[in-house]
XYZ file of C-alpha atoms in Angstrom:
437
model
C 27.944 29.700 14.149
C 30.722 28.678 16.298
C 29.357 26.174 18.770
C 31.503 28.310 21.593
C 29.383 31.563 20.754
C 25.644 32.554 21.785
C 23.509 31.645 18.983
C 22.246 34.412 16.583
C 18.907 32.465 16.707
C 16.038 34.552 18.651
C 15.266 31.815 20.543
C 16.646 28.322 19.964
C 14.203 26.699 22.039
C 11.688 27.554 19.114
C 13.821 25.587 16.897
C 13.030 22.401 19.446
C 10.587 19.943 18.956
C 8.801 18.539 22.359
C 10.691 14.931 22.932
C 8.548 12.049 22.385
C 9.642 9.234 25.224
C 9.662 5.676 24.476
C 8.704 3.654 26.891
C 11.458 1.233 28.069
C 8.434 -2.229 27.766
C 8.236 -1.508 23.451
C 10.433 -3.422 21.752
C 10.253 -3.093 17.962
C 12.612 -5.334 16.002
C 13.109 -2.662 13.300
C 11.136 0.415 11.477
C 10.161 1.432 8.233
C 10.155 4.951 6.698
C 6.515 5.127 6.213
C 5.487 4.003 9.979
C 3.136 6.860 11.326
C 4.817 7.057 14.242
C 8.702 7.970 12.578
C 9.291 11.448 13.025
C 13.295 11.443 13.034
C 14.761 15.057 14.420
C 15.852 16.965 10.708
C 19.693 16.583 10.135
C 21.784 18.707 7.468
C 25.170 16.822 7.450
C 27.298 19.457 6.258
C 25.759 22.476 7.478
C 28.255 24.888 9.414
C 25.813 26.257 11.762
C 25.134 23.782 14.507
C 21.685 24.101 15.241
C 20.560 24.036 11.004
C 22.899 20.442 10.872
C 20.725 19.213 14.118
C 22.261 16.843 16.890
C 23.286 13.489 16.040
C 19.834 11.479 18.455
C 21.029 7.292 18.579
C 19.630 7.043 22.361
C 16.816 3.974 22.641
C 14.700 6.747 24.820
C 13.525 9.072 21.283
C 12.676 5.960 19.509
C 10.189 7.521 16.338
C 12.626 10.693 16.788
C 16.238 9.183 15.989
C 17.984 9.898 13.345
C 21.109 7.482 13.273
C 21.039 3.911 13.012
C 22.650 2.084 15.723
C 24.206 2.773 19.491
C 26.965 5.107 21.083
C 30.151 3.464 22.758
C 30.908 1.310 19.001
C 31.511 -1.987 19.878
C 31.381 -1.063 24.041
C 27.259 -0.737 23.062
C 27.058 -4.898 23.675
C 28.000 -4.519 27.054
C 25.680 -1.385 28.340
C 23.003 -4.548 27.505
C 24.866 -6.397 29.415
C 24.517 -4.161 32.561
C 20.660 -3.913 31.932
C 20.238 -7.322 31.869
C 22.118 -7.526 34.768
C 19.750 -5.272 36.607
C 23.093 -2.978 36.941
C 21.873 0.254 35.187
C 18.582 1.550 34.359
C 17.926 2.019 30.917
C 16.263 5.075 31.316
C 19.191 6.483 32.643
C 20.479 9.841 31.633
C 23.812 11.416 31.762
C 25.154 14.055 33.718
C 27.186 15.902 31.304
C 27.545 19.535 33.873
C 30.924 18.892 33.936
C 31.860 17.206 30.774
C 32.527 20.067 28.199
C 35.531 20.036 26.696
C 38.977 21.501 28.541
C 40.291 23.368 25.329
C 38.795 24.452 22.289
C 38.824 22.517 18.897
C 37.346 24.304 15.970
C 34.846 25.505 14.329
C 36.997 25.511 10.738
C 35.693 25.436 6.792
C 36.483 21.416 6.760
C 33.384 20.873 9.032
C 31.101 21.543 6.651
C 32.104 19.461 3.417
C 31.411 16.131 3.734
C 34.141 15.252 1.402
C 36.436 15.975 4.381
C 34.153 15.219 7.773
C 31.814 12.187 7.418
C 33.152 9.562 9.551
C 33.015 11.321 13.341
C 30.745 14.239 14.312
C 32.615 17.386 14.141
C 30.028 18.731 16.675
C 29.915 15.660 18.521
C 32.179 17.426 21.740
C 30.133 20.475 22.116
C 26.669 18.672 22.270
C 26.157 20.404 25.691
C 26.982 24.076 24.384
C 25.873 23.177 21.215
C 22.563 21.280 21.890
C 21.704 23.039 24.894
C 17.894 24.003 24.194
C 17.847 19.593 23.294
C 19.056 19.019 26.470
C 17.214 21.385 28.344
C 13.739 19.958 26.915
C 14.920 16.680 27.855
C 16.417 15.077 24.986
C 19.082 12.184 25.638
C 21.656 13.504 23.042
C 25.287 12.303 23.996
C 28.523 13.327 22.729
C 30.704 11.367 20.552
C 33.395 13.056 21.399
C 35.431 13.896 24.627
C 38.239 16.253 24.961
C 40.811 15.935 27.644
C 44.326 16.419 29.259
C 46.881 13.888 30.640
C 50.661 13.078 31.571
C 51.926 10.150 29.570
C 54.946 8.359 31.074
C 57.216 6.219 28.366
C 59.881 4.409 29.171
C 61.277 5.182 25.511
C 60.762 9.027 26.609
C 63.332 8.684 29.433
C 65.444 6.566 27.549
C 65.898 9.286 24.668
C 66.277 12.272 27.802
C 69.377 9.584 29.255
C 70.719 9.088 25.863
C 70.379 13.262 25.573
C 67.946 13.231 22.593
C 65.091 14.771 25.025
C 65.922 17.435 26.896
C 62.778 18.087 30.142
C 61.533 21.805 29.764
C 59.015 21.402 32.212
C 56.051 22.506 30.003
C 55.614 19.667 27.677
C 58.500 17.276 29.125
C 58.730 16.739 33.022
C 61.886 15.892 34.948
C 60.201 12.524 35.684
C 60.035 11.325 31.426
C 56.274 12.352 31.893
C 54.844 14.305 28.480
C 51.923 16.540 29.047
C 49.491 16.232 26.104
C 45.893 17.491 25.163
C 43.762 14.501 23.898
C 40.650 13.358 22.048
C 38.671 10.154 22.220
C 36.085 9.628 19.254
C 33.291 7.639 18.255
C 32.463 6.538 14.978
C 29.496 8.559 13.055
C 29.522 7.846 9.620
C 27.468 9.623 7.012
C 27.132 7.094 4.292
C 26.152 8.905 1.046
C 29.894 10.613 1.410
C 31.380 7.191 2.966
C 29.462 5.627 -0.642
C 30.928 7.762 -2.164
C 34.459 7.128 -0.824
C 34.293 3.805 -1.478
C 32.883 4.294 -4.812
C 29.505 2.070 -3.911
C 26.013 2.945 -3.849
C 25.041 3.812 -0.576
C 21.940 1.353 -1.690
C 24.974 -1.164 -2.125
C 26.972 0.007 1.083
C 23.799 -0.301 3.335
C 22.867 -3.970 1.590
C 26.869 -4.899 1.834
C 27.089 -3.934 5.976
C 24.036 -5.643 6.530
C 24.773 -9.256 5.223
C 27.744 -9.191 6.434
C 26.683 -8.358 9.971
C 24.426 -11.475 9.507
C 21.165 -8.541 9.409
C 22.214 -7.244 12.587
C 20.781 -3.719 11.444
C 17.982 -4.544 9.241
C 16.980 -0.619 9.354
C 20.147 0.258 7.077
C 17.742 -1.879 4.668
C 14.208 -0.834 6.186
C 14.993 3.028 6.687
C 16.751 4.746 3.726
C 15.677 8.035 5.013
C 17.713 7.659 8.102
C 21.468 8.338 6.656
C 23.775 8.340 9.436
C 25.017 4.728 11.303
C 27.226 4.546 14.582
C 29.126 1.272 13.642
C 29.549 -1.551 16.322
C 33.490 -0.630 15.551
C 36.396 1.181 17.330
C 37.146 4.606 17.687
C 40.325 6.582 17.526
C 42.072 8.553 19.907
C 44.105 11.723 19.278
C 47.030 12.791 21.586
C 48.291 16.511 21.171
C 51.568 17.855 22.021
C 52.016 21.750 21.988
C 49.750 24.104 21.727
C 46.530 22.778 19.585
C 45.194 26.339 18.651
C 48.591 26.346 16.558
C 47.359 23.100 14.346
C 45.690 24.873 11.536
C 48.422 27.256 11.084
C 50.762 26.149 8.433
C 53.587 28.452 9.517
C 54.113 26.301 12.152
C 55.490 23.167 12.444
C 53.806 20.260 12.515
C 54.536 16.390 13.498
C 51.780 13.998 12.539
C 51.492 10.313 12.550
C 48.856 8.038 12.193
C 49.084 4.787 14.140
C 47.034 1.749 13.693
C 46.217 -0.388 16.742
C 48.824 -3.372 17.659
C 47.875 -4.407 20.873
C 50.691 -7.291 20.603
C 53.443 -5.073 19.909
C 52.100 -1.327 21.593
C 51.108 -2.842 23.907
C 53.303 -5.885 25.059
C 56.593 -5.686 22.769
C 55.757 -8.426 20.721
C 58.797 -8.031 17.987
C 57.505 -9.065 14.456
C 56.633 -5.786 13.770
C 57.415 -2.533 14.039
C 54.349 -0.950 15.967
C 55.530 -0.005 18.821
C 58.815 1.401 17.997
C 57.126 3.159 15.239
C 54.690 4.777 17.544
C 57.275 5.818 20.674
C 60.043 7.132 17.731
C 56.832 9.553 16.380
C 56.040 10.814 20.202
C 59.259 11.710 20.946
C 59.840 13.556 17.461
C 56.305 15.091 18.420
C 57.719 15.838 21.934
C 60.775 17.658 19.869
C 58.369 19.248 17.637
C 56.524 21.161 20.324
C 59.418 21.814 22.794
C 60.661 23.837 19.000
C 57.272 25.679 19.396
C 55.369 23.464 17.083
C 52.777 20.898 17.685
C 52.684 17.082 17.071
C 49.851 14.954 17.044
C 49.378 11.100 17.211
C 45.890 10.103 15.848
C 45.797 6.241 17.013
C 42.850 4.374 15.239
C 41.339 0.983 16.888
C 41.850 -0.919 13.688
C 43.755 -4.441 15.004
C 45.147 -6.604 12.719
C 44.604 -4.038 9.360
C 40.789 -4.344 10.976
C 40.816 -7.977 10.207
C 41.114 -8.526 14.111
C 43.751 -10.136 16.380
C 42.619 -13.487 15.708
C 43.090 -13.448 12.253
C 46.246 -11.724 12.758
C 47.454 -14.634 14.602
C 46.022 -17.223 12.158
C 48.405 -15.281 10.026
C 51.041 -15.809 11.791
C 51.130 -19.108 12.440
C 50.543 -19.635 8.540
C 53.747 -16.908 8.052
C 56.056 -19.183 10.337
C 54.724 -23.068 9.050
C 54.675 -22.476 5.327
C 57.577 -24.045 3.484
C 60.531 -22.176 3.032
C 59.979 -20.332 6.260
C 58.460 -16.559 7.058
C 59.641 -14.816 4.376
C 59.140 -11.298 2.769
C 58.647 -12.515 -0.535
C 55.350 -14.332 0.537
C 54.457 -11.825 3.662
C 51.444 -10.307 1.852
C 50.065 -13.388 0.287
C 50.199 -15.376 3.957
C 47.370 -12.514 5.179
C 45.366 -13.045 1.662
C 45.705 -16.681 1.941
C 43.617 -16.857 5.454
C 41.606 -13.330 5.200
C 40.621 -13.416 1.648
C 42.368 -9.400 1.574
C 45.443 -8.414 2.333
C 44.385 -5.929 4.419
C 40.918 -3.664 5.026
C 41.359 -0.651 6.772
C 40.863 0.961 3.478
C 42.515 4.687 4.545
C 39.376 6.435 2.738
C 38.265 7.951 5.915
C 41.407 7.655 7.935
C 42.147 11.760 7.186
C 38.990 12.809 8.723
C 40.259 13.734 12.430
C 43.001 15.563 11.017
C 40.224 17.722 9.176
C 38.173 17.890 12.499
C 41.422 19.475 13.835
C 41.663 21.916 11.231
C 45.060 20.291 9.891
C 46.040 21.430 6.682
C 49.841 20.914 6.308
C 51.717 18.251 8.169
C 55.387 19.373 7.623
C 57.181 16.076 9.562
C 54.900 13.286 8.741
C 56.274 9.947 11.067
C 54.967 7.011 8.412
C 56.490 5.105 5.294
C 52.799 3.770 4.032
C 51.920 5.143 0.984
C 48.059 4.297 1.470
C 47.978 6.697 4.399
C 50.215 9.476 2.345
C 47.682 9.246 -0.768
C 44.541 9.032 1.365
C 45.822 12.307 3.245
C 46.735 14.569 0.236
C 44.021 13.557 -1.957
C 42.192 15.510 0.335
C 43.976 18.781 0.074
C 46.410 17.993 3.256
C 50.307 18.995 1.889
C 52.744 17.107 3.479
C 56.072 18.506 3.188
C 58.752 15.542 4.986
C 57.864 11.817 4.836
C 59.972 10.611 7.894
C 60.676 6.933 7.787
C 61.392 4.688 11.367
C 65.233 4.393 11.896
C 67.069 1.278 11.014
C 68.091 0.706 14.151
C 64.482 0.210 16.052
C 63.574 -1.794 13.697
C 63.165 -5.502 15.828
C 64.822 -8.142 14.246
C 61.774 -10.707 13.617
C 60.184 -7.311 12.063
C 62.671 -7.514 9.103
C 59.939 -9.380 7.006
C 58.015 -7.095 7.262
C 59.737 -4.120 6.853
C 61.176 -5.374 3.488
C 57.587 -6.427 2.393
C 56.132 -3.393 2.688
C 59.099 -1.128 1.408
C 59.398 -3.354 -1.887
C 55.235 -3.451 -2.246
C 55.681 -0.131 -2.331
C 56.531 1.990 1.399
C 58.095 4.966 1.078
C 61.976 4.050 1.565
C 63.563 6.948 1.893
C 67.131 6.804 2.005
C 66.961 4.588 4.778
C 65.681 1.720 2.971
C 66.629 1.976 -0.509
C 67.487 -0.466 -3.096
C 65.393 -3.090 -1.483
C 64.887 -5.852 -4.320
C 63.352 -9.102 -4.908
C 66.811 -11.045 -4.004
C 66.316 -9.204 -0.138
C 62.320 -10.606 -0.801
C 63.875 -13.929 -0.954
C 66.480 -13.776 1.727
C 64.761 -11.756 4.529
C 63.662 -14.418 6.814
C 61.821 -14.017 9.983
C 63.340 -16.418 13.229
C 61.496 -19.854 12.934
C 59.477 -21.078 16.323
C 59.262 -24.809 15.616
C 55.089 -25.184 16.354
């Protein structure tokens, strides 16, 4: 059933069970599956039909009725506490979601119903109050995980390619003023973990066990409720920025810009220059820009993963190590400074990176704006083509950033052209600028 159409159901509301409230005085430091009182609302991950897969409920006022393991807003959750404690918000607070819905459609397409392709977001997670109407209407505090929006974006990299005549302003996607109009999506992590198991090629007996110690038992019901199998990780989202049309996405006889952007807040957000984030990112919008003002679509799906998600402080710690170590920050040991101080090179493991681009119904990217070969794998392995692999121009490229850049093509980037014939004699001799600390 599309969640955008009246529901063949008779009557929904028959399909409703009567919301039991919890009381905002019980505290309960975790439940079991056997409890008498845990009656969690039935959920079909992978059902197409809305109402059979049953809303995602992770709202502290259905306690015995939940059936997700830990809080909306990711990592945003501590500070909702916060305000309670504060005596800034009532607890028992509900949202007023009248005018929330989103302001252009996304979906429904086949990919929302394998969990091979969906299980890290909720594909129905923006049309809970279409959706999830007869919940909501009995009084159920179900909240979206997703919210769908518009905006101008203003780049000073935008007006610099319309002076240098690269961008030309049409006045539909690109103003006179540098401003791009673009659709966009912000998304909370749901994850489904017998398919994220899977993915990781675990036990979801050993996922739940790993997560847990190493949250220092911060969610002791991944271990005390095995019946319960989604979790809404204390993590980062993603955001998705559309340019063009979006209704065009799924069609492959159109073209199609993609990249997929990792979170730098050093360099996309304050220019630091040892990598090449940002320059990465603002090359992709304005291809993305050309892409729709062509009559295609291009679509920047920007994931909250600092640091390869080993954080900003660790990133830092890395640096430092990259710039004292003898012989300088070179290439040749640019990988093995990050293992030397995180134990991994790097652990945003690109398993479930694909799964927006399946909640947008993507499936051909024919410009795709990255060089890693992790994201290029993790994308086609599950069914995605990818017809041009478009690497960042020489010339953007920052000059401290030329450790990594020869790193990662050598370890294994796509070159291209661009970069070819990198070898271990350019691992040896590419040298980042020394900051005497």
């Amino acid at each position: 059933m599309s969640p955008r159409k009246k529901s063949k159901t008779k009557s929904a509301s028959h399909m409703v069970p009567e919301p039991d409230i919890t009381p905002n005085v019980f505290l309960n430091l975790t439940t079991h599956t056997d409890n008498f009182d845990t009656n969690p609302l039935p959920l079909s991950w992978g059902a197409s039909d809305p109402l059979v897969r049953g809303p995602i409920l992770c709202t502290i006022r259905h306690q015995s009725q939940r059936n997700a393991i830990g809080a909306h807003s990711g990592s945003y959750c501590i500070y909702t506490g916060l305000a309670v404690a504060a005596g800034k918000l009532d607890p028992d607070y509900m949202p007023n979601l009248t005018l929330t819905s989103p302001v252009f459609p996304i979906g429904p397409f086949p990919s929302w119903s394998d969990p091979k392709k969906i299980a890290s977001i909720d594909p129905f997670g923006h049309v809970t109050t279409q959706a999830y109407k007869a919940y909501l209407d009995k009084g159920f505090d179900i909240r979206p995980t997703i919210a769908v929006t518009k905006a101008h974006i203003d780049l000073p990299e935008t007006r610099e390619a319309m002076k240098a005549g690269r961008l030309k302003a049409d006045g539909v996607i690109l103003k006179e003023s540098g401003q791009s109009i673009v659709s966009k999506c912000a998304v909370e992590p749901v994850w489904y973990l017998p398919e994220i198991a899977r993915r990781f090629e675990c036990t979801e007996g050993e996922l739940r066990q790993a997560i847990f110690r190493m949250t220092n038992g911060m969610y002791p019901e991944l271990i005390t409720r095995p019946d319960i199998k989604v979790f809404m990780p204390p993590i980062g989202g993603l955001t998705i920025y559309i340019w063009g049309d979006p209704a065009t996405i799924p069609d492959e006889d159109i073209p199609l810009t993609c990249r997929v952007h990792d979170e730098c807040n050093g360099s996309d957000v304050f220019g630091s220059d040892i990598c090449t984030c940002r320059p990465y990112l603002t090359h992709a919008i304005e291809e993305c820009i050309r892409t729709a003002q062509n009559g295609g679509c291009g679509i920047v799906v920007y994931f909250r993963k600092e640091g390869r998600s080993l954080g900003e402080v660790t990133k830092y710690l890395v640096y430092n190590t990259r710039k004292r170590q003898e012989g300088g920050d070179t290439a040749e040991n640019y990988f093995d400074c990050t293992e030397q101080v995180a134990g991994v090179q790097d652990t945003r493991f690109q398993a479930l990176m694909p799964d927006p681009l399946h909640f947008l119904g993507v499936t051909k990217i024919h410009n795709f704006i990255s060089m890693s070969d992790m994201k290029y794998n993790a994308i086609v392995n599950t069914g995605i083509k990818i017809e041009n692999r478009i690497e960042i121009p020489k010339e953007l490229v920052p000059e401290d950033a030329q450790v990594e850049i020869t790193a990662k093509v050598f370890h294994g980037y796509n070159a291209g052209e661009t970069y070819a014939n990198v070898d271990a004699e350019d691992m040896k001799n590419t040298k980042g600028r020394e900051y005497n600390y």
